[in-house]
Amino acid sequence: MSTLLIRGGHLIDPAAGVDGLKDIVLKDGRVVEVAAPGKAKQAEGAEVIDATGLTVAPGLVDIHVHLREPGQGHKETIATGTAAAAAGGFTAVAAMPNTTPTNDSPEITRWMQAPERGSSVRVFPIGAATRALKGEVLNDYAALKAAGVVAVTDDGHPILKDNIMREVLAQATRNGLSVIQHAEDTRMTQGASMNAGATAFRLGLRGMPPEAEYGLVERDIRLVTELVHAGATKAGHQPHLHVAHTSTAQAVAAVRQARRNGLRVTCEVAPHHFLLTEEHVGCYSTHAKMNPPLRSAADRDAMIQGILDGVVDAIATDHAPHAAQEKEVEFERAPNGITGLETALGLSLRWLHHEWKMPLGRVLSLLSAQPAALLNLKGRGTLAVGSFADVVIFDPKQEWTYQVRDSKSKSRNTPFDGWTMQGKVKWTISEGRVVYRG
Amino acid sequence: MSVTTLTLDEVSHILTRASFLEAEDPLERAKRLAKRKIALLFYESSTRTRTSFELAAKGLGSDTTLVSSLSSSIEKGETLKDTGLTLRALGAEAIILRHPNSGSPWLLEQETRLPVLNAGDGMHEHPSQALLDLRTMLNHLRPGVTQVGPETLAGVTVTIVGDILHSRVARSNMLLLPRLGARVILCGPPPLLPDVAVDAGPGIEVERDFERALAQSTVVMMLRIQAERLAGLQLDLEEYKTAYQLNGERLAKFAPTALVLHPGPIIRGLEITPEVADGPQSLILEQVHHGVAIRMALVERALTQKGGQA
């Protein structure tokens, strides 16, 4: 593999504590040198990327995407989904197991990572916690982990039975895997298609109450607490519960309290939950239908607060492509979810950094270093020497408009079409290969 | 689509045209939309709304065709979008839609670019019903008035009773009447009337005690319990009747002069007793009668203005 020199850029690598002008040399898929401008020693014969005036950062890491393969290639393929990831500056994505069939096995895990899938960036499969996501029989975590799974979840099909969730947490802990829970007590959300409240009442739609989310988060934290008291940590691993796409103030508060109590409980927030509210459902726009739903303004504000004060560990997109014909239906019949890989950086920079004055390094950390650490993705989320040569290079000042018709994703279901973004990706480099050029 | 998209000027225009068209010579009236094509697309059963929209459209001279979910390709899995595009290709110039999903008129309008008249969408709204209810009330409380403003119903209290949660009639009325100055009281048990209902719009109150609500009412609008939308909700009907049934004794004691409305279908002996439904205070059949005039005005409006909606 050729050598690449990224010259003249402003390197922000929060995990390594770097924030300044640096030249970087990439070789054989790894970072081999980070040097003062013009001082790189291993750049001989290197291909040069001129990053003058641009920000150079670790490639972004999204720990919550739906790539739809195997089985749902009409929505997205691993090739198209990861092309969208590359366009959005992501170099690593963790793929949810609600595929067809579900990712219950080492075979599917390996299939997803095979070169034949044509992936632009690194895909880390997340295994199904229980067989076919039914919440009944646990999968073989040791075998899944050996095949490359980085966490287990029944995403979209929350594990309601206490005894099963207890066993999932125990087995995952034994195997050093994180448990990701989509927190929704589905007994309280039957037939519901948006947040419960006055807006849902006015629109004549059944609502999902916030307690369906935070009630389950609190239950899960209780189970983690019990596991810790039972001495599970003696085996060497600490139980890790990760709450996917938190959307309610109370869920973030529960995570905050659990952390104060010394538990390893983490959470992520999706851009749509820190930017939009239930009012965006408007005239029944199916691009405002997702699960968890867009919530109240108070909940939205709590997501922003949680991000600013550090309780939130990661920004994750919950990239959920659906074919046009699937979304062009009655609101109540439309599937949940929106795409997100191409808009996460632009929205985060525009709102978290530019509007709400969060330091650039912290925004980038939420999009790379922290999610990588959360799922223990070694050598990702940093550009320290020896790390993977996963790089995003963007113009932090450039404003641009997202046009969904230009999307690399196979699907077009986004509420952010035509939105002004900040921070245009110029290059995305995955393990030393340029996978996107903007 | 929704009463919230109608200005009071537009409401006045509809009321005025309803009176005018109702009084017009039928042969003259039938020239207004002669040979224009209107499709009635009904995904739910209906007696009053369907018949009165059909009579209204035909009264204006248009050709109508009825497509219902049970005798069409909808049964074979055709989507609302494709059904709408098919009707448009067949020459439909407007579609009157009844559908079990809230918000479906927007989808149909967006996909077909035709004027869509909302004949009831899920639990959301039933705008033409609210307009005919308004005409019924005005006829008794403000005779001769068709120009309405923010004070027209000042001093009038309308109590809507029963299964508010599942009622599109309730929503259209509670969102329209306060804009004309009326007080709207919602009355029902918590499972059928969540507390958040008061935040649906201005001028809405909740009173759980039926008799207290009755005592304040100029108009009482009774609603049917929508068994088809209860979605597993268990309700003790005897208990419900004890608390919320409008019977002769209650009416005589607490609201002896109130007007009694019901959008139908009525379930005699459940939310309303026969003596009240058939009694002198009942305007239930007058409501049905006003439906044709109001819907003539709505159909005319849809076909004579660009992107007409109601």
XYZ file of C-alpha atoms in Angstrom:
748
model
C 0.000 0.000 0.000
C 1.235 3.460 -0.843
C 2.246 6.098 1.635
C 0.043 9.119 2.170
C 1.109 12.458 3.616
C -1.588 14.776 4.908
C 0.078 18.130 4.952
C -0.733 21.505 6.442
C -3.959 20.606 8.208
C -5.118 21.400 11.698
C -5.177 18.092 13.538
C -7.742 17.626 16.255
C -7.294 14.297 17.992
C -9.038 14.556 21.368
C -8.007 11.088 22.537
C -4.334 11.932 21.975
C -4.681 15.459 23.299
C -3.588 17.009 19.993
C -5.028 20.277 18.706
C -2.694 22.058 16.300
C -1.021 22.154 12.888
C 0.423 18.743 12.130
C 1.510 16.643 9.189
C 0.482 13.023 9.263
C 1.972 10.073 7.447
C -0.176 7.032 6.738
C 1.365 3.759 5.615
C 0.025 0.232 5.228
C -3.303 1.219 6.706
C -1.805 2.719 9.843
C -0.687 6.073 11.147
C 3.115 5.962 11.177
C 3.998 9.538 11.999
C 2.473 12.701 13.391
C 4.906 15.582 13.023
C 5.220 19.346 13.159
C 4.495 20.969 9.763
C 7.190 20.083 7.250
C 9.027 17.852 9.697
C 7.731 14.421 8.777
C 10.599 11.967 8.294
C 8.737 9.023 6.775
C 7.015 10.915 3.973
C 9.458 10.104 1.213
C 7.696 9.234 -2.017
C 4.349 9.774 -0.370
C 1.253 10.865 -2.189
C 0.329 14.250 -0.748
C -3.012 15.561 0.410
C -2.902 19.281 0.931
C -5.058 19.982 3.970
C -4.115 23.621 4.366
C -6.971 25.486 6.032
C -8.770 22.231 6.798
C -9.384 20.222 9.931
C -7.936 16.733 10.106
C -9.548 14.392 12.617
C -9.931 10.712 13.387
C -12.494 9.097 11.110
C -15.939 9.220 12.656
C -17.433 6.191 14.375
C -21.167 5.492 14.322
C -22.175 2.764 16.725
C -25.786 2.591 15.581
C -26.583 1.977 11.923
C -28.872 -0.309 9.994
C -27.163 -1.523 6.832
C -30.108 -3.825 5.985
C -27.994 -6.676 4.674
C -28.495 -9.557 4.640
C -31.984 -9.657 3.285
C -33.280 -6.111 2.844
C -31.179 -4.915 -0.062
C -34.015 -2.869 -1.482
C -33.528 -0.438 1.407
C -29.740 -0.409 1.616
C -26.769 -2.652 1.025
C -23.570 -2.773 2.965
C -21.915 -1.187 -0.078
C -24.374 1.735 -0.351
C -24.691 2.247 3.394
C -20.962 2.413 3.902
C -20.608 4.711 0.874
C -23.009 7.063 2.652
C -20.922 6.614 5.801
C -17.774 7.605 3.935
C -19.516 10.650 2.477
C -20.453 11.652 6.014
C -16.889 11.295 7.301
C -17.438 7.955 9.041
C -14.791 5.264 8.826
C -16.323 2.730 11.200
C -19.937 1.746 11.685
C -21.537 -0.774 14.009
C -24.341 -2.570 12.223
C -27.523 -3.618 13.991
C -28.661 -7.248 13.790
C -32.299 -6.757 12.690
C -31.544 -8.056 9.227
C -33.215 -10.941 7.371
C -32.277 -13.350 8.783
C -31.216 -11.681 12.004
C -27.564 -11.744 12.900
C -27.633 -14.682 15.296
C -24.556 -16.462 14.054
C -20.840 -16.302 13.324
C -21.684 -17.106 9.675
C -23.763 -13.972 9.187
C -21.278 -11.910 11.164
C -18.493 -13.033 8.863
C -20.670 -12.640 5.767
C -21.268 -8.994 6.665
C -17.525 -8.378 6.955
C -16.501 -10.262 3.826
C -14.699 -8.274 1.097
C -17.454 -9.274 -1.357
C -19.841 -6.882 0.395
C -17.891 -4.002 -1.133
C -17.754 -1.988 2.042
C -16.139 1.449 1.893
C -15.464 1.599 5.611
C -14.986 -0.864 8.448
C -18.184 -2.622 9.516
C -18.452 -3.939 13.060
C -21.439 -6.260 13.346
C -23.542 -6.195 16.478
C -24.992 -9.578 17.295
C -28.556 -10.413 18.207
C -28.798 -10.864 21.967
C -31.485 -13.503 21.566
C -32.404 -15.868 18.762
C -34.309 -14.034 16.022
C -34.669 -11.047 18.401
C -37.508 -12.827 20.144
C -36.280 -12.188 23.669
C -36.402 -15.852 24.625
C -33.231 -17.860 23.886
C -29.752 -16.381 24.171
C -27.347 -16.666 21.270
C -23.794 -18.037 21.659
C -21.908 -14.896 22.643
C -18.460 -16.484 22.693
C -18.885 -17.686 19.109
C -20.311 -14.338 17.999
C -17.452 -12.475 19.612
C -14.884 -14.722 18.011
C -16.456 -13.946 14.626
C -16.149 -10.209 15.197
C -19.266 -9.059 16.999
C -18.610 -6.002 19.195
C -21.813 -5.956 21.252
C -25.173 -7.664 21.525
C -28.642 -6.180 21.285
C -32.199 -6.961 20.290
C -32.469 -3.438 18.876
C -36.035 -2.578 17.987
C -37.262 -5.580 19.967
C -36.472 -4.640 23.544
C -35.939 -7.448 25.992
C -38.835 -7.112 28.390
C -38.511 -10.208 30.545
C -36.387 -9.502 33.593
C -34.947 -13.007 33.750
C -33.865 -12.952 30.098
C -32.326 -9.487 30.342
C -30.517 -10.547 33.513
C -29.087 -13.539 31.672
C -28.146 -11.427 28.637
C -26.250 -9.002 30.867
C -24.514 -11.832 32.722
C -23.490 -13.732 29.599
C -22.363 -10.614 27.779
C -20.304 -9.538 30.773
C -18.679 -12.947 30.958
C -17.702 -12.586 27.313
C -16.585 -8.992 27.557
C -19.382 -7.708 25.351
C -21.512 -4.616 25.789
C -25.286 -4.924 25.903
C -27.150 -2.308 23.901
C -30.795 -1.853 24.742
C -33.429 -0.110 22.663
C -35.384 0.980 25.702
C -39.072 0.766 24.956
C -41.631 -1.047 27.008
C -43.628 -2.219 24.023
C -46.549 -3.129 26.268
C -47.141 0.626 26.541
C -46.661 1.510 22.889
C -49.062 -0.773 21.004
C -50.363 0.947 17.893
C -48.544 4.153 18.775
C -46.723 6.140 16.130
C -45.432 9.303 17.811
C -44.710 10.814 21.209
C -47.660 10.797 23.593
C -49.029 14.200 24.483
C -51.171 17.050 23.269
C -49.746 16.994 19.747
C -50.523 13.308 19.315
C -53.979 13.889 20.733
C -54.644 16.743 18.314
C -53.386 14.721 15.355
C -55.480 11.720 16.367
C -52.450 9.475 16.702
C -51.767 7.053 19.507
C -48.767 8.110 21.548
C -45.696 6.451 23.030
C -45.386 7.696 26.602
C -41.917 8.763 27.818
C -42.177 6.235 30.661
C -42.099 3.435 28.087
C -38.488 4.501 27.520
C -37.229 5.561 30.918
C -39.113 2.827 32.739
C -37.118 0.229 30.871
C -33.845 2.149 31.312
C -34.488 2.176 35.048
C -35.299 -1.537 35.008
C -32.075 -2.306 33.127
C -30.001 -0.209 35.514
C -31.547 -2.095 38.405
C -30.524 -5.385 36.772
C -26.965 -4.125 36.244
C -26.826 -3.040 39.869
C -27.942 -6.492 41.009
C -25.363 -8.122 38.768
C -22.579 -6.004 40.203
C -23.691 -6.779 43.754
C -23.749 -10.450 42.869
C -20.046 -10.183 42.169
C -20.023 -10.398 38.402
C -17.049 -8.041 38.229
C -14.793 -10.603 39.906
C -14.514 -12.421 36.617
C -12.588 -9.429 35.311
C -15.268 -7.725 33.267
C -17.614 -5.024 34.417
C -21.156 -5.198 33.059
C -21.677 -2.567 30.395
C -25.168 -1.396 29.548
C -25.416 0.997 26.667
C -28.730 2.768 26.178
C -29.391 3.330 22.501
C -30.870 6.578 21.165
C -32.048 8.132 24.423
C -34.854 10.587 23.786
C -36.376 11.464 27.159
C -35.091 13.702 29.929
C -35.766 11.000 32.512
C -33.728 8.385 30.638
C -30.710 10.693 30.562
C -31.255 11.435 34.251
C -31.319 7.710 35.007
C -28.029 7.199 33.153
C -26.517 10.135 35.023
C -27.518 8.635 38.361
C -26.271 5.170 37.428
C -22.876 6.630 36.568
C -22.738 8.457 39.873
C -23.333 5.097 41.464
C -20.240 3.799 39.748
C -21.951 1.651 37.132
C -20.783 1.348 33.560
C -23.930 2.659 31.923
C -23.561 4.755 28.783
C -25.902 6.354 26.293
C -26.055 7.845 22.842
C -28.229 10.545 21.299
C -29.185 10.828 17.649
C -29.000 14.199 15.874
C -32.751 14.224 15.271
C -33.371 13.933 19.001
C -31.230 16.942 19.826
C -32.621 18.987 16.927
C -36.256 18.139 16.294
C -39.424 17.856 18.352
C -42.796 16.186 17.942
C -44.014 19.351 16.196
C -41.987 18.263 13.152
C -44.552 15.555 12.514
C -46.476 18.502 11.063
C -48.927 17.238 8.473
C -48.090 13.608 9.170
C -44.634 13.623 7.610
C -43.343 10.065 7.614
C -39.823 11.508 7.596
C -40.549 12.584 11.152
C -41.551 9.074 12.179
C -38.946 7.133 14.069
C -38.613 5.048 17.187
C -38.023 6.431 19.730
C -40.222 9.209 18.433
C -39.425 12.889 18.310
C -40.305 14.133 21.785
C -41.284 17.367 23.479
C -39.186 20.531 23.411
C -38.249 19.879 27.056
C -36.910 16.445 26.139
C -35.043 17.860 23.167
C -33.468 20.461 25.465
C -32.491 17.717 27.908
C -30.658 15.925 25.080
C -28.693 19.083 24.311
C -27.967 19.589 28.010
C -26.832 15.983 28.360
C -24.488 16.386 25.421
C -23.071 19.670 26.698
C -22.528 18.457 30.254
C -21.020 15.132 29.256
C -23.573 12.539 30.368
C -24.122 11.584 26.767
C -21.238 9.426 25.582
C -21.782 9.435 21.852
C -23.695 10.820 18.946
C -25.068 7.949 16.909
C -27.295 8.281 13.886
C -29.621 5.262 14.020
C -29.276 5.402 10.219
C -32.430 3.548 9.172
C -32.965 3.534 5.416
C -36.381 2.667 4.002
C -37.445 2.524 0.373
C -39.565 5.386 -0.934
C -42.654 3.230 -1.377
C -42.412 2.127 2.229
C -42.532 5.700 3.496
C -45.122 7.012 0.981
C -47.958 5.557 3.011
C -50.283 6.546 5.823
C -48.301 7.826 8.810
C -49.459 5.054 11.115
C -48.482 2.408 8.573
C -45.042 3.806 7.696
C -41.941 2.112 9.078
C -39.855 3.918 11.690
C -36.565 5.584 10.964
C -34.568 8.033 8.915
C -31.173 8.012 7.275
C -28.442 9.886 9.108
C -24.887 9.050 8.085
C -24.449 11.949 5.670
C -25.911 14.604 7.953
C -24.558 13.820 11.435
C -21.296 15.765 11.165
C -22.815 18.756 9.382
C -25.661 19.036 11.888
C -23.411 18.498 14.900
C -20.940 21.115 13.784
C -23.623 23.612 12.885
C -25.667 23.249 16.039
C -23.496 21.824 18.802
C -20.355 23.714 17.854
C -21.448 26.815 15.999
C -24.767 27.616 17.686
C -24.284 26.164 21.153
C -20.532 26.802 21.357
C -19.379 23.330 22.200
C -15.623 23.115 21.523
C -14.885 21.440 18.202
C -12.713 18.828 19.899
C -15.558 17.740 22.146
C -18.003 17.460 19.244
C -15.497 15.333 17.345
C -14.851 13.228 20.420
C -18.577 12.412 20.653
C -18.441 11.331 17.032
C -15.230 9.296 17.184
C -13.078 8.780 20.271
C -15.905 8.188 22.732
C -18.023 5.804 20.653
C -14.862 3.876 19.700
C -13.915 3.542 23.366
C -17.462 2.621 24.290
C -17.411 -0.479 22.095
C -13.705 -1.047 22.667
C -12.790 -0.581 18.994
C -9.028 -0.636 19.370
C -7.036 1.716 17.197
C -10.122 3.652 16.130
C -11.203 7.124 17.089
C -7.654 8.436 17.343
C -4.738 9.217 15.042
C -1.994 8.396 17.512
C 0.926 6.583 15.879
C 0.022 2.936 15.390
C -3.698 3.589 15.058
C -5.666 2.676 11.974
C -5.301 5.224 9.193
C -8.951 6.298 9.534
C -9.135 10.004 8.801
C -11.718 12.636 8.010
C -10.595 15.928 6.536
C -13.167 18.709 6.438
C -13.535 22.423 6.074
C -14.939 23.474 9.440
C -16.112 26.854 8.165
C -17.818 25.864 4.959
C -21.597 25.978 5.001
C -23.389 23.704 2.600
C -26.867 22.460 1.875
C -27.768 18.808 2.156
C -29.464 17.578 -1.021
C -30.919 14.150 -0.533
C -31.030 13.507 -4.270
C -27.224 13.345 -4.158
C -27.214 10.808 -1.332
C -25.024 7.740 -1.600
C -27.557 5.803 0.426
C -30.070 3.699 -1.427
C -32.859 5.425 0.465
C -33.999 9.010 0.746
C -35.913 9.116 4.007
C -34.550 12.143 5.813
C -36.162 15.195 7.364
C -32.964 17.157 6.723
C -33.220 17.584 2.958
C -32.383 21.200 2.149
C -30.991 21.929 5.624
C -27.921 24.070 5.975
C -24.969 22.142 7.336
C -21.572 23.245 8.486
C -18.276 21.501 7.867
C -17.897 20.011 4.429
C -16.085 16.696 4.212
C -13.244 16.878 1.685
C -11.616 13.500 2.175
C -12.507 10.376 4.064
C -9.722 7.839 4.423
C -10.424 4.344 5.670
C -7.379 2.282 6.692
C -5.214 4.298 4.359
C -7.545 4.269 1.320
C -9.333 7.397 0.146
C -12.982 6.288 0.184
C -14.605 9.663 -0.315
C -13.474 12.845 -2.012
C -15.790 15.860 -1.555
C -58.350 18.596 5.552
C -58.708 20.114 8.981
C -60.889 22.872 10.397
C -57.665 24.543 11.489
C -56.818 25.283 7.847
C -60.087 27.246 7.387
C -60.175 30.940 8.211
C -63.379 32.351 9.701
C -63.936 34.140 6.397
C -63.821 30.797 4.653
C -66.192 29.293 7.212
C -68.566 32.216 6.574
C -68.293 31.682 2.845
C -69.123 27.984 3.212
C -72.135 28.744 5.432
C -73.362 31.399 3.025
C -72.978 29.179 -0.012
C -74.681 26.316 1.834
C -77.766 28.466 2.396
C -77.694 29.794 -1.128
C -77.293 26.399 -2.781
C -79.923 24.842 -0.550
C -82.454 27.445 -1.619
C -81.526 27.405 -5.279
C -83.719 25.844 -7.950
C -82.463 22.241 -8.285
C -82.277 22.424 -12.078
C -80.189 25.581 -11.959
C -78.039 24.139 -9.205
C -77.340 21.041 -11.245
C -75.614 23.164 -13.900
C -72.950 24.374 -11.468
C -70.686 21.341 -11.650
C -72.381 19.647 -14.607
C -70.455 16.562 -15.721
C -67.535 17.273 -13.420
C -66.070 14.064 -12.017
C -65.816 13.430 -8.302
C -64.642 10.242 -6.655
C -65.769 9.102 -3.241
C -63.063 6.924 -1.775
C -64.307 5.198 1.349
C -62.098 2.893 3.416
C -64.601 2.770 6.244
C -68.308 2.222 6.333
C -70.511 5.270 6.427
C -74.184 6.068 6.002
C -74.672 9.765 6.613
C -71.409 11.174 5.378
C -71.221 9.106 2.237
C -74.821 9.605 1.234
C -74.838 13.305 1.903
C -71.558 13.918 0.067
C -72.934 11.908 -2.827
C -76.243 13.765 -2.844
C -74.382 17.054 -2.548
C -72.093 16.291 -5.479
C -74.959 15.047 -7.606
C -77.102 17.989 -6.600
C -74.509 20.215 -8.214
C -74.649 18.136 -11.372
C -71.364 16.268 -11.075
C -70.796 12.627 -11.852
C -69.744 10.646 -8.829
C -68.194 7.285 -8.430
C -67.834 5.372 -5.219
C -64.802 3.259 -4.475
C -64.950 1.374 -1.234
C -62.267 -0.768 0.302
C -64.319 -3.930 0.133
C -65.131 -4.025 -3.559
C -61.970 -2.683 -5.175
C -58.292 -3.373 -5.731
C -57.665 -1.987 -2.249
C -58.524 -5.504 -1.134
C -55.695 -6.758 -3.317
C -53.174 -4.556 -1.565
C -53.199 -1.423 -3.694
C -51.818 1.533 -1.769
C -53.642 4.789 -1.144
C -51.167 6.508 -3.456
C -51.832 4.130 -6.335
C -55.568 4.133 -5.819
C -55.517 7.935 -5.882
C -53.396 8.053 -9.038
C -55.764 5.559 -10.663
C -58.786 7.702 -9.846
C -57.012 10.748 -11.232
C -56.174 8.867 -14.424
C -59.856 8.013 -14.716
C -60.625 11.709 -14.720
C -61.494 12.420 -11.111
C -61.129 16.130 -10.399
C -61.543 15.840 -6.650
C -61.546 13.010 -4.159
C -63.688 12.739 -1.070
C -61.806 10.485 1.324
C -62.784 8.560 4.381
C -59.934 6.568 5.827
C -59.084 4.788 9.085
C -55.636 6.409 9.352
C -55.222 9.909 10.710
C -53.606 12.257 8.218
C -54.312 10.187 5.115
C -55.944 13.132 3.228
C -52.557 14.903 3.212
C -50.904 11.853 1.732
C -53.574 11.564 -0.949
C -53.374 15.240 -1.819
C -49.590 15.183 -1.934
C -49.497 12.167 -4.234
C -52.373 13.097 -6.557
C -52.213 16.917 -6.471
C -56.010 16.849 -6.557
C -58.329 18.649 -4.158
C -59.103 16.231 -1.351
C -62.112 16.564 0.922
C -61.664 14.956 4.312
C -64.731 12.873 5.109
C -63.157 11.607 8.315
C -59.570 10.445 8.872
C -58.900 8.007 11.668
C -59.157 9.640 15.075
C -58.079 12.970 13.634
C -60.828 15.134 12.134
C -64.184 15.233 10.425
C -64.337 18.855 9.266
C -67.579 18.690 7.303
C -69.328 17.288 10.380
C -68.126 20.208 12.508
C -69.371 22.635 9.873
C -72.805 21.039 9.723
C -72.902 20.967 13.513
C -72.116 24.661 13.451
C -74.902 25.316 10.967
C -77.309 23.380 13.179
C -76.324 25.388 16.248
C -76.492 28.707 14.442
C -79.926 27.843 13.110
C -81.228 27.682 16.683
C -78.981 30.064 18.561
C -78.231 32.708 15.947
C -80.983 32.323 13.342
C -80.122 33.743 9.947
C -76.447 34.242 10.725
C -74.011 32.945 8.122
C -71.205 35.482 8.570
C -69.269 34.320 11.587
C -66.557 35.997 13.612
C -64.679 35.532 16.864
C -67.692 36.653 18.938
C -70.505 34.873 17.118
C -70.863 32.152 19.727
C -69.890 34.240 22.755
C -71.816 33.020 25.771
C -72.454 29.613 24.245
C -71.127 26.532 26.040
C -70.870 23.315 24.070
C -70.256 20.134 26.016
C -68.921 17.161 24.109
C -69.496 13.930 25.984
C -68.130 10.439 25.789
C -65.437 8.810 23.715
C -63.430 11.954 22.945
C -60.147 10.105 22.497
C -61.298 8.214 19.433
C -63.590 10.878 18.027
C -62.676 12.892 14.951
C -65.974 14.751 15.340
C -64.934 15.900 18.792
C -61.561 17.116 17.525
C -63.020 19.105 14.643
C -65.602 20.708 16.904
C -63.185 21.503 19.740
C -60.776 23.104 17.288
C -63.457 25.113 15.460
C -66.014 26.319 18.001
C -63.701 28.212 20.393
C -62.555 30.321 17.437
C -66.139 31.593 17.208
C -66.192 32.466 20.886
C -67.783 29.313 22.277
C -66.638 27.558 25.412
C -66.014 23.874 24.809
C -66.263 21.472 27.733
C -65.051 17.940 27.209
C -66.622 15.345 29.440
C -65.777 11.686 29.806
C -63.818 9.156 31.851
C -59.978 9.318 31.722
C -59.551 6.290 29.424
C -61.705 8.044 26.808
C -60.587 11.569 27.604
C -56.919 12.048 28.504
C -55.944 15.146 30.460
C -53.784 16.397 27.597
C -56.950 17.133 25.616
C -57.106 20.597 27.195
C -53.846 21.439 25.448
C -55.184 20.523 22.008
C -56.175 24.143 21.473
C -57.419 27.284 23.191
C -60.842 27.488 24.815
C -61.040 23.828 25.782
C -61.890 22.646 29.291
C -62.280 19.231 30.845
C -65.070 18.446 33.313
C -65.327 14.831 34.424
C -68.678 15.244 36.151
C -71.395 14.943 33.528
C -74.097 16.622 35.548
C -71.913 19.589 36.425
C -71.059 19.914 32.737
C -74.693 19.584 31.688
C -75.757 22.349 34.032
C -73.491 24.769 32.129
C -74.396 23.639 28.633
C -76.151 25.453 25.832
C -75.441 22.533 23.546
C -74.742 18.894 24.478
C -73.027 16.779 21.882
C -73.142 13.085 22.664
C -70.669 10.643 21.133
C -70.766 6.954 20.463
C -68.196 4.681 22.099
C -66.089 3.557 19.177
C -65.694 -0.113 19.925
C -63.697 -0.541 16.698
C -60.973 1.808 17.943
C -60.800 0.818 21.589
C -57.634 -1.231 20.944
C -57.896 -3.512 23.921
C -59.263 -0.895 26.270
C -61.609 -2.527 28.755
C -64.625 -0.471 29.643
C -67.438 -1.289 32.019
C -70.466 -0.219 30.001
C -72.865 -0.286 32.940
C -70.575 1.991 34.884
C -70.262 4.200 31.827
C -74.007 4.484 31.432
C -74.431 5.364 35.081
C -71.961 8.202 34.788
C -72.390 9.486 31.235
C -75.635 8.362 29.638
C -77.905 11.184 28.562
C -81.349 10.142 29.738
C -84.577 12.061 30.094
C -84.275 12.554 33.810
C -80.769 13.968 33.637
C -81.619 16.248 30.751
C -84.751 17.587 32.441
C -82.923 18.169 35.702
C -79.662 19.723 34.512
C -80.171 21.035 30.997
C -83.852 21.447 30.243
C -83.271 23.917 27.415
C -80.013 22.631 25.949
C -79.822 21.534 22.329
C -78.919 17.856 21.980
C -76.631 16.872 19.132
C -75.119 13.569 18.100
C -73.079 12.953 14.941
C -74.438 9.424 14.669
C -74.592 6.580 14.479
C -76.373 6.541 17.815
C -76.459 3.493 20.015
C -79.842 3.781 21.652
C -79.745 2.855 25.278
C -75.984 3.300 25.616
C -74.804 6.900 25.395
C -78.294 8.236 24.796
C -81.768 6.937 25.612
C -84.498 6.751 22.945
C -86.640 9.314 24.758
C -83.840 11.872 24.448
C -82.814 10.917 20.916
C -86.399 11.245 19.746
C -87.319 14.026 22.146
C -88.010 17.708 21.538
C -84.490 18.885 22.411
C -82.860 16.499 19.958
C -81.499 17.946 16.712
C -79.952 14.694 15.513
C -81.944 14.459 12.293
C -81.637 18.161 11.629
C -77.866 17.698 11.733
C -78.148 15.029 9.070
C -80.291 17.362 6.990
C -77.731 20.199 7.168
C -75.079 17.802 5.940
C -76.194 18.016 2.327
C -76.125 21.819 2.138
C -72.746 22.095 3.869
C -71.256 19.430 1.648
C -72.615 21.104 -1.490
C -70.729 24.211 -0.460
C -67.574 22.184 0.234
C -67.709 20.283 -3.045
C -68.317 23.483 -4.983
C -65.402 25.127 -3.212
C -63.072 22.219 -3.941
C -63.802 22.305 -7.652
C -63.861 26.037 -8.187
C -60.663 27.105 -6.497
C -57.129 25.952 -6.978
C -55.969 23.383 -4.468
C -59.221 23.738 -2.574
C -59.150 21.942 0.701
C -61.351 21.616 3.719
